[in-house]
Amino acid sequence: MDKILILDFGSQVTQLIGRRLRELNVYCEIYPYNKVPSSLEDVRGVILSGSPCSVRDAGAPMVDFSLFKGKLPLLGICYGAQLLACTFGGKVEASDSREYGRAMLNVTADSPLLKGVSRRTQVWMSHGDTISALPEGTRVIASTDDVVNAAYQWTGESTYAVQFHPEVFHTTEGSRILSNFAIDICGCKGDWTPDSFIHTTVDALKGQIGDDKVILGLSGGVDSTVSAVLLHKAIGDRLNCIFVNNGLLRKDEYSQVLSSYSDMGLNVTGVDASAEFLSALSGVSEPEAKRKAIGRVFVETFEKAARRVEGARWLAQGTIYPDVIESAGIPGIASKIKSHHNVGGLPEQMNLKVVEPLRMLFKDEVRRVGRALGIKEELVGRHPFPGPSLAIRVIGEVTEEKLSVLREADDIFIRGLRSWPCTGIPSAADPRVEAANLYEAIWQAGVILLPVQSVGVMGDERTYESAVALRAVVSTDAMTADWFAFPHEFLRHISNEIIRKVRGVNRVVYDISSKPPATIEWE
């Protein structure tokens, strides 16, 4: 399969390069800059990402250009452009006119990279260094008012470099630039679609698993659901699904999830371990300690249920690409943002081999594959839900009383989102279609029970009860997210409904923090 190799130098937006290419139906993979694959046989081109580092720093990340420069089409972005310049005889200096944010790019020469791009177009800059002198054998193809060498290329080979970020939304013709590189220059066919992914993945799973049995932990979310259906197409009833009730699920979720799978032909076993999880969380209030306690009990519960499946050799997980990239990081450059329950840990205790059908997909791609598989929309379009469940939406110690309050408030909020119509807003699950209601317009939503009590008045009586926060964000892959701008009428309605119907709550607030600097969940 044709693919583009993206070498990550630690930029927080490296994933966006991959996402933009995938939107063009071009397959790509992201690797740390210091882990270039040993074989580049199926690679059609290479992209060097940005970085928080300066090429002028001692110990700045480098790469062995002899592996691909002059042999494959190459595109350096921001740090990648500066690394190319300084490695091959150019000069990079700290700039007196640093550029951050929007800038206007002037295309000054014809180039395959900028074919069809407006002669003057908006781009997004984010750099403190600048290329003051180009290597021999190169020419400038675009400049901004402050940066002369904003884009350049080698003569006689397909090597290009830009000091702006074509992958971000604010570069208005960035997709055109990436299409020029991946499809026109590299020759990728742009035929990587959900149907082609299903076909190749099912074939690969058959070859990988053979006649073995597989165990999969279902959660009711889109990732585990799509993984299950792909595996079922490949190996049929040799797939054994386990759905664990950890006592931290939303209102009626355990029975609803089991019911939703009943007509899909999947072999699903439900395990109710609510008491064990709540016991392990007793007296625990620190977020990471809660996650570890939940993870430990899940392993014990899952392992016990898995032992009943005789002859199982594989553990399937709904790992997706952001899980892999976030959990990896690049030591000394890009921090590991958080640990993911889907990445590592479980197989070591269970002595099972791991199979991850969705490991190379972004969340929106998982949904596209789910629709191509014919999975019903109530599962494909479901909002993401954290692995530790409501435990990290109860701030502080988790008790059954707090969970009961949170479940009722959350149920009112989610039902309200589903019933409130909206027009002119794209669906978060598929931006190509219009959302029918607020739930479809939002990437992820939930209620957080705060460890705060406040004075209120109900009737003629003074109250001293809990506060809850509503959280609703829009995103494409959860790497960045912005708060959703609700109609005031909706917020007024939900606040009244929660305070009126949920005993123990007398105050509702709305979280208007973006990611970054906040995270989507509070813990």
Phi, psi and omega in degrees: 000132175301138175208158174256134177263124178252122178262121187265120177259017174104006179294143177287350181246016178303320181302329181295328176300312179299317181297317181296320178294318179297325177297335176272008183062031176253124180284140180211160176224145181253128178233147170302147185302333183263014178227054178296132180304147182292331179243129177247026187299320182262008180275130180259345179188163183232138175239133175259127185278178170284183183196151172284352182276166171251139178295345181275349181287147171294133181077017177300144182298133181235171178215154179276097184293341182295344180289331187214336183294129183083349179255328179228151172305141187222135177230120175261130181246123176055255177304321179300322178292320180289325178295318176301315183298309186287332180290327188248029168101001175278189182224132178240128183229158170295136187260142173282344181237064181299146182242123173229132179095202185292142174212158179259124182264132175254115178283119188252352181207151176291139180203142176303330181292327185252019179300128178081358178277139180303148181296334174227120188214153181278135176228171181243122181256149175201074181206148176258330175274164174215155178275110183269338177215135181271155175295158176296142179087013178240166176216149178286138176239348177198149180221162168247179181298331184251342184238110182292313185265056182288332176210139180210168179212156174280145173271137178088357175209161184269063177241125186228158181209140178225140179269001175254178182251100179290343186281341185274156185301325187286348169276101195294333179244029181296322179296324177297317180296315180292326176295317177303317182289307189288317186268310184283314185278314183277338178082018175294145186279340182068037184245021179272099186240168176305318180296319179292324177297315180300313182299310184289325182290316179299316177299317181294321179295320178300316180290324183288318188269329182064231182260012183285167173263151182233141175249135180228131174274109178276144177240348187093351179277170185293324184295309181291327179295311180295320176302316182297316182292320176299314180295321180297322176297328184276318189233000176064225186287358173285356172271126179242114183261139179236126177245114184264125172272108182270007180075005184241015182278169179285174186303124176062015188291322182301310181290324181293319181293315178300321179293321183293334180271349189296331183256016182258000178078010181274147177272099187240131175244128177266137179233118180265107180239032184304314184298319181295318180293315181294325177296319180292335182269355182299125179079001182262127181234338182286132188305312182293326177295323177296315180300317181293320179296316179295316179299319181296313181292325178297316179300314180298315182292314182295318181297319179298316180291324182292330180297338180285348178266099184290135175082010179290134181240347187231146170246120178266140179228149180272036178300133174241172190300316177301326175302313183295314185288317180296322184283341183276301186065176174233110185310129178083352182234295181251124182285148169289120186288315179195163175275142179249137180294342181272350188248102174078169173101297189294314185299332184301320179285332190260352179056044178242149172279149186259136172234130185230088186297335186251016189303332184255015182251145168277164187302316181294330176290324177300318180294319178298320177294319178301318178293321178295333177279351180084017179289139185296149189298329182298336176266317182294321184268010183292139177297147172302148179225133187295147178305317179285002174061217186289352180300329180263008170251356165260107183284121184099201183296142181263126175229161179298324179296315179294318179299321180298316178297314182296318180301316182294317179295317180295320180298318178297317181296309184293318178296324177296319178298318182291332185264352184265110183290155175215155180228148175076011180246130180290152175292137178291331181281333180207094185299349181282348179239159181274140179290142178272337180208176184295326180300317181290335181279348187251141179286312183207138181215152177183174179247142177245130176271117186272150178276047186227135172243148182219159180282137176219176178228122175234119189067234177251014185250147175281137175240156175221090192227182188281158173250145174238152177246135172272140178230127177210126184228157171249142183196175172244330183214011178072359176287322171230155181203150177233150181289147184276133182275090181289149166298139181301327181297323179293313180300320178297316181297311183294318178302314179297318182296315182295312183294325182284327189252343183255108179292128180108356178238128178231009179209135179234130177236162179241128182278117180247041177262139177264164173247124344288169012272342178279173170254170181291310174276160181275335180235000000 
